[in-house]
One Martini backbone bead per residue (centre of mass of N, CA, C, O) as a GRO file, in nm:
protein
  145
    1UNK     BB    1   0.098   0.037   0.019
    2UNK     BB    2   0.043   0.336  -0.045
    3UNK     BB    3   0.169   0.671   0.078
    4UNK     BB    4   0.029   0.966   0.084
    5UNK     BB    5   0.102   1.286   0.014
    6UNK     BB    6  -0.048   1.586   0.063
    7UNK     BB    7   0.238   1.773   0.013
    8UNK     BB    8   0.401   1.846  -0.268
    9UNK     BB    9   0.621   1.960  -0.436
   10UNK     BB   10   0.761   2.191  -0.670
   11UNK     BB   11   0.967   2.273  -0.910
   12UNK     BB   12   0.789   2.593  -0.971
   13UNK     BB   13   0.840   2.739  -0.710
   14UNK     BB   14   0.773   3.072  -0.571
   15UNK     BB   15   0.868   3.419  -0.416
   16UNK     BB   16   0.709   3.650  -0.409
   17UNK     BB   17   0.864   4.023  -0.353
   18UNK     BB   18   0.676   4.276  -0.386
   19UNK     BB   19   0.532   4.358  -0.125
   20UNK     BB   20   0.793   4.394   0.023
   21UNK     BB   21   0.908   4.612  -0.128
   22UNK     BB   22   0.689   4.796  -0.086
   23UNK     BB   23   0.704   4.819   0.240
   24UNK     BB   24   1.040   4.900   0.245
   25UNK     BB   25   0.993   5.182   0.084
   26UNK     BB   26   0.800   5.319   0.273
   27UNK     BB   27   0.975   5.328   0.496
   28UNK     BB   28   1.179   5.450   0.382
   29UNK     BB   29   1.074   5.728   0.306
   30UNK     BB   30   0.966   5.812   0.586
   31UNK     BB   31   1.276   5.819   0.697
   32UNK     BB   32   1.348   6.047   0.499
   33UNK     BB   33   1.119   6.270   0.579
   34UNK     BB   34   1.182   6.251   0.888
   35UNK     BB   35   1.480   6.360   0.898
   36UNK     BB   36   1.408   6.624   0.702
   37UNK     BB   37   1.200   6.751   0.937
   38UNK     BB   38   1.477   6.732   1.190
   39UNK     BB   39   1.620   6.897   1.077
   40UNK     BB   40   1.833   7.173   1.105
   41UNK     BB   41   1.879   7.460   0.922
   42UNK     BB   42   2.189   7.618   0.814
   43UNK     BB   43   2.276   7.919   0.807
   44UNK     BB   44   2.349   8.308   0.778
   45UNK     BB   45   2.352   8.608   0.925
   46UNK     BB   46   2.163   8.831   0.770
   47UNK     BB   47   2.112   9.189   0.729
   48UNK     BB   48   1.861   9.349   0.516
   49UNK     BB   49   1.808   9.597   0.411
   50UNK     BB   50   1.581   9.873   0.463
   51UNK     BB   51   1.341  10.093   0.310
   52UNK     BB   52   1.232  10.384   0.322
   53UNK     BB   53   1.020  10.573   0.258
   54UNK     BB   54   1.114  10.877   0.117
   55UNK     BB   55   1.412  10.757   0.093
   56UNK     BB   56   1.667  10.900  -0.133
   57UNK     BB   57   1.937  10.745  -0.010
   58UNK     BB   58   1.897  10.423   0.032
   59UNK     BB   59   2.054  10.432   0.354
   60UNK     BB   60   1.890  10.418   0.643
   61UNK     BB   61   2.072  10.251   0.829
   62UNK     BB   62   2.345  10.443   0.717
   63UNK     BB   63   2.344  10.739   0.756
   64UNK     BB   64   2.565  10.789   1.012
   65UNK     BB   65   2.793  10.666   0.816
   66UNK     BB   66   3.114  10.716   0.764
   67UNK     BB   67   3.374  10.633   0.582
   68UNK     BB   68   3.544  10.585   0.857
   69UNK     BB   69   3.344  10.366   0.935
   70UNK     BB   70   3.480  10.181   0.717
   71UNK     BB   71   3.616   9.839   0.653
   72UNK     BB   72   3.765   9.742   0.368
   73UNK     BB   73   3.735   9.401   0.175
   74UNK     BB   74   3.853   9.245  -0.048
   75UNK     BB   75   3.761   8.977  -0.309
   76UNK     BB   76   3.945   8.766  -0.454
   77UNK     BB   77   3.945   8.460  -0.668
   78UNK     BB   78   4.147   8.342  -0.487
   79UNK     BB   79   4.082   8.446  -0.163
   80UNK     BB   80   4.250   8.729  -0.125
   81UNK     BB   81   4.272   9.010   0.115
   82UNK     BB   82   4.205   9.350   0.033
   83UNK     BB   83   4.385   9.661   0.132
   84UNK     BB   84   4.371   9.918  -0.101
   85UNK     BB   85   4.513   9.664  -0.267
   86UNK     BB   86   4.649   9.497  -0.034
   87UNK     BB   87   4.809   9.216   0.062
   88UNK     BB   88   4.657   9.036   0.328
   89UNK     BB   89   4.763   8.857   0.618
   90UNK     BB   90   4.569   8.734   0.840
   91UNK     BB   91   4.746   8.877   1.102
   92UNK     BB   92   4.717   9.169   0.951
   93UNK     BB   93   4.451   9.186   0.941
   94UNK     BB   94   4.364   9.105   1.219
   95UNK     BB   95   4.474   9.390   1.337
   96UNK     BB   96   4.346   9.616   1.184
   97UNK     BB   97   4.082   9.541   1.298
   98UNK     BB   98   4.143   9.591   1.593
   99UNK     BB   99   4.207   9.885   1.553
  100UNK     BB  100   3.992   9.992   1.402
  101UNK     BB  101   3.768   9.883   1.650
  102UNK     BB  102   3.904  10.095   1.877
  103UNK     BB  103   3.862  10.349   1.740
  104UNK     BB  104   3.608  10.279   1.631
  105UNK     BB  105   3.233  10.311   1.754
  106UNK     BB  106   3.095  10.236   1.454
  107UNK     BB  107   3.244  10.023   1.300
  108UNK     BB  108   3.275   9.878   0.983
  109UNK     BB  109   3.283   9.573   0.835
  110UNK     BB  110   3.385   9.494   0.512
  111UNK     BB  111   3.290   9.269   0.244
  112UNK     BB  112   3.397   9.258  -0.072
  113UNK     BB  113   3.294   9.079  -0.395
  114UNK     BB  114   3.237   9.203  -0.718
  115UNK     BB  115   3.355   8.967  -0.832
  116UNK     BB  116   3.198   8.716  -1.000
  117UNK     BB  117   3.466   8.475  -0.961
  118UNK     BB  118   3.351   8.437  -0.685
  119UNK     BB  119   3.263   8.274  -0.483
  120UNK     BB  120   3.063   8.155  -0.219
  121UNK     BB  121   3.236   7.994  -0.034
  122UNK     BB  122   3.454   8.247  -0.007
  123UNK     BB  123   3.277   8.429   0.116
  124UNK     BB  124   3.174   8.249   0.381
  125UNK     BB  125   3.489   8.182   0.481
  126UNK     BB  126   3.547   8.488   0.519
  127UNK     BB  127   3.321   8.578   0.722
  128UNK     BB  128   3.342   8.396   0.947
  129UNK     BB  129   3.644   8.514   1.012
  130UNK     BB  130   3.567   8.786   1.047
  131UNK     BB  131   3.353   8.760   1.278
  132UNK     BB  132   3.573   8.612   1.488
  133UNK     BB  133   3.654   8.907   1.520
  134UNK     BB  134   3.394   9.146   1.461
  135UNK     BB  135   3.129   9.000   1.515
  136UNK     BB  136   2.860   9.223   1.432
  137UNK     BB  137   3.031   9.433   1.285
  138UNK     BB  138   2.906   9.321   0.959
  139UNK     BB  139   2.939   9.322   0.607
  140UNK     BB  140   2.785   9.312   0.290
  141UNK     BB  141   2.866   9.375  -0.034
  142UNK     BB  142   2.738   9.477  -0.297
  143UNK     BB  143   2.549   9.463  -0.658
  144UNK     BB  144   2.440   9.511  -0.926
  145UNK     BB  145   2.360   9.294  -1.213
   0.00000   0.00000   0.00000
């Protein structure tokens, strides 16, 4: 007498893993979702002049500052750091700036950038820097293109 098995295996069994990729990716998903709402975005901080209407001269909030209380720093595509035309070390630009800032009691160090090929990078990177020596007393330079 033979003995029946009830169940037989078949040579051409599948296990069908699409359900399984849908959920593994929903959840993937949901986890990167999640992670990008919950970081906090790093930003720079930048305080943009604001223009008072009827005034003519357009820089409402510096109208009290003279020639004499900014410290311009000019910014070469190369990233180094000019000042009146001459070539500043950190070291010396780092001195002038605090000589500047005992001596003048309104003055703003001021980085200007005007040249296109100055990326953005060595912007962030020397505003950074200047911070770190003269504090919120930082502006940076613009022009209209």
């Amino acid at each position: 007498m033979k003995v029946r098995k009830k169940y037989q295996a078949s040579s051409n069994a599948e296990i069908n893993l699409t359900a399984l990729l849908d959920v593994v990716f929903s959840i993937l998903a949901f986890f990167i979702l999640l992670s990008a709402a919950l970081t906090i975005p790093s930003r720079i901080g930048v305080d943009l002049p604001v223009i008072a209407r009827g005034n003519s001269s357009g820089n409402s909030g510096t109208s009290d500052l003279k020639q004499e209380d900014l410290f311009v720093i000019t910014l070469d595509p190369s990233g180094q750091m000019l000042v009146n035309g001459k070539v500043l070390t950190p070291q010396q630009l780092e001195q002038d700036i605090r000589k500047f800032l005992e001596t003048s009691a309104q003055g703003i160090v001021v980085l200007s950038a005007d040249n296109t090929n100055v990326s953005y990078q060595q912007v962030i990177n020397r505003l950074a820097e200047i911070r770190a020596i003269a504090g919120n007393r930082v502006a940076i330079a613009t022009s209209r293109s």
